[in-house]
Coordinates of C-alpha atoms in Angstrom, one line a residue:
M1 CA -63.7 310.5 64.6
L2 CA -61.3 308.3 62.6
S3 CA -62.2 304.8 61.5
R4 CA -60.1 301.9 62.6
A5 CA -59.0 301.5 59.0
S6 CA -57.7 305.1 58.8
K7 CA -55.9 304.7 62.2
Y8 CA -54.2 301.5 61.0
A9 CA -53.3 303.1 57.6
I10 CA -51.8 306.2 59.4
L11 CA -49.9 304.1 61.9
S12 CA -48.5 301.7 59.3
T13 CA -47.6 304.5 56.9
L14 CA -45.7 306.3 59.8
F15 CA -44.1 303.0 60.6
L16 CA -42.9 302.8 56.9
A17 CA -41.6 306.4 57.1
E18 CA -39.5 305.4 60.1
H19 CA -38.3 302.0 59.1
S20 CA -38.3 301.6 55.3
S21 CA -36.5 302.9 52.3
K22 CA -36.1 301.9 48.6
D23 CA -33.3 299.6 49.8
K24 CA -35.2 298.3 52.8
K25 CA -38.7 297.2 52.0
I26 CA -41.0 295.7 54.7
S27 CA -43.6 293.0 54.2
V28 CA -47.3 293.4 55.2
K29 CA -46.9 290.4 57.5
V30 CA -44.1 292.1 59.5
I31 CA -45.9 295.4 59.8
A32 CA -49.2 293.7 60.7
E33 CA -47.5 291.7 63.5
S34 CA -45.7 294.8 64.8
I35 CA -48.9 296.9 65.1
D36 CA -51.2 294.0 65.9
V37 CA -53.5 294.2 62.9
P38 CA -54.8 291.2 60.9
S39 CA -52.5 290.8 57.9
P40 CA -55.3 290.4 55.3
F41 CA -56.9 293.6 56.6
L42 CA -53.7 295.5 56.3
A43 CA -53.0 294.1 52.9
K44 CA -56.3 295.5 51.6
L45 CA -55.5 298.9 53.1
F46 CA -52.0 298.8 51.5
Q47 CA -53.6 298.1 48.1
Q48 CA -55.6 301.3 48.5
L49 CA -52.6 303.2 49.7
V50 CA -50.5 302.0 46.7
R51 CA -53.2 302.9 44.2
G52 CA -53.5 306.3 45.9
K53 CA -49.7 306.8 45.6
I54 CA -49.4 307.2 49.3
I55 CA -47.0 304.3 49.7
S56 CA -44.9 302.3 47.2
S57 CA -44.3 298.6 46.7
T58 CA -42.3 296.1 44.7
K59 CA -43.0 292.4 44.1
G60 CA -40.6 289.5 44.2
P61 CA -38.2 288.0 46.6
N62 CA -36.8 291.4 47.8
G63 CA -40.2 293.0 47.5
G64 CA -42.3 294.8 50.1
F65 CA -43.6 298.2 51.0
F66 CA -41.7 301.5 51.4
L67 CA -42.0 305.2 51.1
T68 CA -40.3 307.2 48.3
E69 CA -39.3 310.8 48.9
K70 CA -42.5 311.8 46.9
N71 CA -44.6 309.5 49.2
S72 CA -43.1 311.1 52.3
K73 CA -44.2 314.5 51.1
K74 CA -47.9 313.5 51.2
N75 CA -49.8 314.5 54.2
V76 CA -51.8 312.5 56.8
L77 CA -55.0 313.9 55.4
D78 CA -54.2 312.3 52.1
I79 CA -54.1 308.9 53.9
I80 CA -57.5 309.6 55.6
E81 CA -59.1 310.8 52.3
N82 CA -57.7 307.7 50.5
I83 CA -59.1 305.2 53.0
D84 CA -62.4 306.9 54.3
G85 CA -62.9 310.1 52.4
L86 CA -63.4 313.3 54.4
N87 CA -67.1 313.0 55.2
K88 CA -66.5 312.0 58.8
F89 CA -65.1 315.4 59.5
N90 CA -68.3 317.0 58.3
D91 CA -70.6 314.6 60.3
C92 CA -72.3 315.9 63.4
F93 CA -70.5 315.0 66.6
L94 CA -73.8 313.9 68.2
G95 CA -74.9 312.0 65.0
L96 CA -77.7 314.3 64.0
N97 CA -78.7 314.4 60.3
E98 CA -78.6 318.1 60.0
C99 CA -75.9 320.0 61.8
D100 CA -74.0 323.0 60.5
S101 CA -73.4 326.6 61.3
K102 CA -77.0 327.5 60.4
N103 CA -78.6 324.4 62.1
P104 CA -76.1 323.7 64.9
C105 CA -76.4 320.8 67.5
P106 CA -75.8 321.7 71.1
V107 CA -72.0 321.0 70.8
H108 CA -71.4 322.2 67.3
F109 CA -69.6 325.4 68.1
I110 CA -67.5 323.5 70.7
V111 CA -66.4 320.7 68.4
E112 CA -66.0 322.7 65.2
P113 CA -62.7 324.5 66.3
F114 CA -61.3 321.1 67.3
K115 CA -62.2 319.5 64.0
N116 CA -60.7 322.4 62.1
S117 CA -57.5 322.3 64.2
L118 CA -57.2 318.6 63.6
L119 CA -57.8 318.9 59.9
G120 CA -55.2 321.7 59.7
K121 CA -52.6 319.5 61.5
F122 CA -53.3 316.6 59.2
R123 CA -53.2 318.8 56.1
D124 CA -50.2 321.0 57.0
K125 CA -47.7 318.3 58.0
T126 CA -46.1 315.8 55.7
I127 CA -45.9 312.1 56.6
Q128 CA -42.1 312.6 57.1
E129 CA -42.7 315.6 59.4
F130 CA -45.2 313.5 61.5
S131 CA -42.7 310.6 61.7
Q132 CA -39.9 312.9 62.6
E133 CA -42.0 314.6 65.3
I134 CA -42.9 311.2 66.8
S135 CA -39.2 310.3 66.9
E136 CA -38.2 313.6 68.5
M137 CA -40.8 313.0 71.2
G138 CA -39.1 309.7 72.0
R139 CA -42.0 307.6 70.7
V140 CA -40.5 305.1 68.3
L141 CA -42.8 302.9 66.3
T142 CA -41.2 299.6 67.1
L143 CA -41.5 296.1 65.8
K144 CA -42.4 294.2 69.0
G145 CA -38.8 292.8 69.3
L146 CA -38.3 292.1 65.6
D147 CA -35.0 293.2 64.1
L148 CA -35.3 294.8 60.7
S149 CA -31.6 295.6 60.2

């Protein structure tokens, strides 16, 4: 349901939520290596995320990417909307051109509650809350052995 670009954007933003701050910025290269994404591809995603005010950046020798408190209050749906738009959530699960409550496909009423639940979770939790939930579950977004301290 989510494009690879959206998945990478979400993962890298959650990574920033866990590992960055205004005083601790992280380069695209380090993040790309840690989540195994081509650096140029992630750099383009980050340009979109910065323009959409989802993440922040500074240039220069101590530059890099980070999340401000305001960025952290955005939700995951903001990331998806910024990268792909929300049309994928309206598309038919089977790929039919016309599929809605009036013209449902065979799985429409099975998939619709799942889509709505997923949209609600992405909309109702902030980036910070998602990051915190991941940490509490013991799933740390690590840097493949790289030390950021």
